[in-house]
Amino acid sequence: MSLSARDITIGYDRKTISEHLDLDVPEGRFTAIIGPNACGKSTLLRALSRLLKPQAGEVLLDGRDIGSRPAKEVARRLGLLPQSSIAPDGIAVAELVARGRFPHQKLIRQWSAADEAAVVAAMAATGVTELSGELVDTLSGGQRQRVWVAMVLAQQTPIVLLDEPTTFLDIAHQIELLELCVRLNREQGTTMVAVLHDLNQACRYADHVVVMKAGRIVEQGDPRTIVTAELIEGVFGLGCRIIDDPETGTPLVIPRSSIVRLA
Amino acid sequence: MSRTGASGVDFGRRVVVVRPVGRLPVRPAVVCLALGLAALAIGVLALSTGELSIPPADVLRALAGEGSGAYRLVVVEWRLPRVLLALLLGVALGLSGAIFQALTRNPLGSPDVIGFNTGAYTGVLVVTVYVGTGYYLVAAGALVGGLATAAAVYLLAFKRGVQGFRLIIVGIAVSAVLGSVNQWFIIKVNLQAALAAAIWGQGSLNGLGWGQVVPVAIGVGLLCVVLLGYGPRLALLEMGEDAAAALGVRVEATRLAYLIIGVALIAVATAAAGPISFVALAAPQLAQRLTRTPGIALVPSAAMGAFLLTLSDWLAQRAFAPTQLPVGVVTVSVGGLYFGWLLIRQGRAQ
Amino acid sequence: MVLARSAVQPRPAVAVTRRRQGLGLVVCLGVLAVVCLLSIALGTRNISLGTVWDAFWHYTDTDDQAIVRDLRVPRTVLGLLAGVAFGLSGAVIQAVTRNPLADTQILGVNSGAGLFVVFAVGVLGLTDLSQYLWFGFAGVAFALTLVYLLGSVGRAGATPIRLTLAGVALGAVLDGVSSGIRLVRPRAFDYLRFWDVGTLAGRPMQVATTILPFIVAGTLLALLVARSLNAVALGDDLARSLGASIARTRVLAMVSVMLLAGAATAAVGPIGFIGLMIPHVVRWIVGTDQRWIFVYTVVCSPILLLLADIVGRLVVRPGELRVGIVTAFVGAPVLIWWIRRTRVSAQ
């Protein structure tokens, strides 16, 4: 199941964010898109997920233009965790997760054995099975985000896109979520694409990093090879040095400090 | 029927699972049934009370085609159409309100927001002043006026898609213009015509008979079938456009479809009986409180609408007998109580 | 509510200095004076400026001079007062609710005043403005409280979209009840339908003098509270830390709206869009300091109202189009154009 963007120009109303963008999402890997604010990473993800129609060029899902496929069919192959979703008041966890099965359901076939199995598996994978009957409003931010991820997992798609999944989560939950993504990628071969704003997390967990600035893709590849101090300085305007993360061996960005601490 | 029951999943409330057709939550089903029965009970009550009091047993006999000819005449020819209309229009109003509240994601969303009633009033005034005052003429005027207004509001708010707030503001603006037009008509016209239009504006089921029941039943029936065909999409839209699109809902097209259905439902109701306020606003919210469903539920809203309107119409006929109030007056009072209840709940929650 | 920057922030090119603002104000006052003159001179019969001058200083009781004194001047004065009232009440509401798209019409406040006045005239049989004026105040207070409470239902509080929807719903209720009362009293219906949309016509000078003290009081109160409203605009927490007493500011602001909108609606009927449009235009010129916004609104709102009244008098001569109708016809397209231009993300 391949996903790629061919020469796309994307923007909102009269404002163009990116032009002539090409991207091949590596199959079966975990890709992170990073870059400074307003560099167009969320816009790119929205274009890849069919939420935003390119003004020029095309997004190809399995070789065919994503816009030409029926919406439900795309939803069976491509899952998306959007930035802003609204959980209806008073909905239980299992109900919300079950909604993720919509792409697989028909009018008179709204709860099959396959649906049930998928929901059970998704809740188990995200560790929310004990919360199954609880109301989503009563959960903490970290738990709620896990429930939304469970909903996307229940969709059982070979490709999952995540738009800034770690915002509003505290550090422990951020790490937990990213490790969950890596596990899903390794165990089930799901292609993952996530927009992240933490450089070090991206380097640690992603197999493939796409660095954007001002609407263009500046560099992409294995973080261990492409993440250098010059790149970070050029893209983020941050003087830094790179060392190896003592836990994982991946690049760790240490910003340079202008404050001299008196010993 | 335990909480997990035959399914391996705990949904947090009692659910009946029928694989592979679907899941039926128990509480909403029971509430719908209760409301439906209550509406029917009030219907029978309405059939038996009036200038001629008929015992309920005789009413049922008359419905079955037996019993005295006089009773059959009163019950079946005169009173039954009105009861049926109250039920049908209540369903239409409840569903329409539910759709608008789900689309605007706001408990105060209603077809008023799209300026429908003001436009319908304009249509009625135009017809009354320039054409004539027959029932079907007025109904046609209301229909055309209301639909044209809704279409105009939608088109004016459309800019690569229709966004909630913009729709509301455009609706307010168009309502203001049409409201002024209405005012101008009312001033221009003679007192009799102005009063007649104003009375229409209150909404009433007086004098309606079998001639109205059939088209309304067909209209509401068709719209319900179409609504059913769209399945759970309304609930998915309530989760936000991105989430719904990610699950495979074609957001713009589906929203437009729901809007059209919602407008069509209120159009049928307004054309038949004039604008009846509040049922569309209150029914979905009351239904949601009773059934404790997450988000707006269509079938309970319909059931609650039927119950509210049947009750209101019976009160309108009996409360100040022999004066017949327009049903709109009763529903406005119901509306006032409803707002009061909302405020008390709000006060307690804080 | 977040609006696209172009619509809300002041243009940096217009260096907003005190001096420039003072000058701008003088210009607006000049325009107002001209519009007042036009309002006196133009109408079903155009009256020359010479005659107008004479009517004041060399009165010789000709027909035209009588028109000036007995019809045009009272009408213009009333238009001035009503313009100030509707415009300023809109500006205050926008400041207090932090909702740039609010005025007394949209939030159902005019409907509240209208209902109570209909009750006073239709049911209680009052015929003197100075009597049913108080019902106008009560109606405004009632509607304001209700719309705020209704808009706060739910967890998110009174966001602009909730307030607007609450206003639409409440306005519909109140109009419905008002309609119902009028149906039950056909004679009052006849009298009231001629009052139902705002108009300056047929009001003697006494009407203007009756409401004058209330308009003045409301205006002074609004100006007094303007400074605190600057702090409130920053958000409740920040405002408190700046020392503003939020509750007191809100109450005073609401009292001023009550005085302004209540008196004006009782005197001339409901007029919309003035309170919506003028503060917007003014904000665009003057920036976000509520004191200047209020002052400019006081001067500019009557300009719009009187112009609308003049247009109403000229457009269908020898008949007349009521000012409330003209403002709706002018204001609605402008509102639609504006909302299409702006990228609005409510909440």
mmCIF file of N, CA, C and O in Angstrom, chain A residues 11-16 52 55, chain B residues 159-160 166, chain C residues 340-343:
data_model
loop_
_atom_site.group_PDB
_atom_site.id
_atom_site.type_symbol
_atom_site.label_atom_id
_atom_site.label_comp_id
_atom_site.label_asym_id
_atom_site.label_seq_id
_atom_site.Cartn_x
_atom_site.Cartn_y
_atom_site.Cartn_z
ATOM 1 N N GLY A 11 -2.404 24.814 -0.618
ATOM 2 C CA GLY A 11 -2.560 26.067 0.122
ATOM 3 C C GLY A 11 -4.016 26.253 0.530
ATOM 4 O O GLY A 11 -4.856 25.398 0.283
ATOM 5 N N TYR A 12 -4.297 27.412 1.133
ATOM 6 C CA TYR A 12 -5.654 27.729 1.564
ATOM 7 C C TYR A 12 -6.098 29.010 0.902
ATOM 8 O O TYR A 12 -5.344 29.964 0.849
ATOM 9 N N ASP A 13 -7.329 29.062 0.416
ATOM 10 C CA ASP A 13 -7.846 30.269 -0.236
ATOM 11 C C ASP A 13 -6.831 30.790 -1.240
ATOM 12 O O ASP A 13 -6.470 30.108 -2.172
ATOM 13 N N ARG A 14 -6.347 32.000 -1.019
ATOM 14 C CA ARG A 14 -5.402 32.541 -1.990
ATOM 15 C C ARG A 14 -3.955 32.327 -1.602
ATOM 16 O O ARG A 14 -3.049 32.709 -2.317
ATOM 17 N N LYS A 15 -3.740 31.711 -0.428
ATOM 18 C CA LYS A 15 -2.360 31.618 0.045
ATOM 19 C C LYS A 15 -1.801 30.248 -0.294
ATOM 20 O O LYS A 15 -2.356 29.230 0.100
ATOM 21 N N THR A 16 -0.693 30.195 -1.019
ATOM 22 C CA THR A 16 -0.040 28.930 -1.345
ATOM 23 C C THR A 16 1.008 28.625 -0.297
ATOM 24 O O THR A 16 1.849 29.451 0.005
ATOM 25 N N LEU A 52 -7.305 17.914 2.292
ATOM 26 C CA LEU A 52 -7.049 19.139 1.535
ATOM 27 C C LEU A 52 -6.793 18.743 0.090
ATOM 28 O O LEU A 52 -5.955 17.894 -0.191
ATOM 29 N N GLN A 55 -3.991 22.101 -5.195
ATOM 30 C CA GLN A 55 -4.351 23.000 -6.274
ATOM 31 C C GLN A 55 -3.746 22.533 -7.583
ATOM 32 O O GLN A 55 -4.253 22.832 -8.654
ATOM 33 N N LYS B 159 -18.623 29.164 0.595
ATOM 34 C CA LYS B 159 -17.353 29.661 0.085
ATOM 35 C C LYS B 159 -16.374 28.538 0.287
ATOM 36 O O LYS B 159 -15.792 28.398 1.346
ATOM 37 N N ARG B 160 -16.240 27.689 -0.742
ATOM 38 C CA ARG B 160 -15.489 26.456 -0.573
ATOM 39 C C ARG B 160 -16.023 25.663 0.612
ATOM 40 O O ARG B 160 -15.274 25.203 1.436
ATOM 41 N N ARG B 166 -20.552 31.081 9.795
ATOM 42 C CA ARG B 166 -20.899 31.924 8.664
ATOM 43 C C ARG B 166 -22.348 31.699 8.274
ATOM 44 O O ARG B 166 -23.075 32.639 7.962
ATOM 45 N N ARG C 340 -18.103 37.005 4.531
ATOM 46 C CA ARG C 340 -17.484 36.193 3.491
ATOM 47 C C ARG C 340 -16.016 36.540 3.354
ATOM 48 O O ARG C 340 -15.206 35.708 2.996
ATOM 49 N N ARG C 341 -15.676 37.783 3.627
ATOM 50 C CA ARG C 341 -14.295 38.220 3.493
ATOM 51 C C ARG C 341 -13.422 37.646 4.593
ATOM 52 O O ARG C 341 -12.284 37.299 4.385
ATOM 53 N N THR C 342 -13.992 37.595 5.780
ATOM 54 C CA THR C 342 -13.191 37.244 6.947
ATOM 55 C C THR C 342 -13.081 35.746 7.076
ATOM 56 O O THR C 342 -14.016 35.024 6.805
ATOM 57 N N ARG C 343 -11.933 35.279 7.530
ATOM 58 C CA ARG C 343 -11.828 33.861 7.840
ATOM 59 C C ARG C 343 -12.153 33.724 9.313
ATOM 60 O O ARG C 343 -11.346 34.054 10.173
#
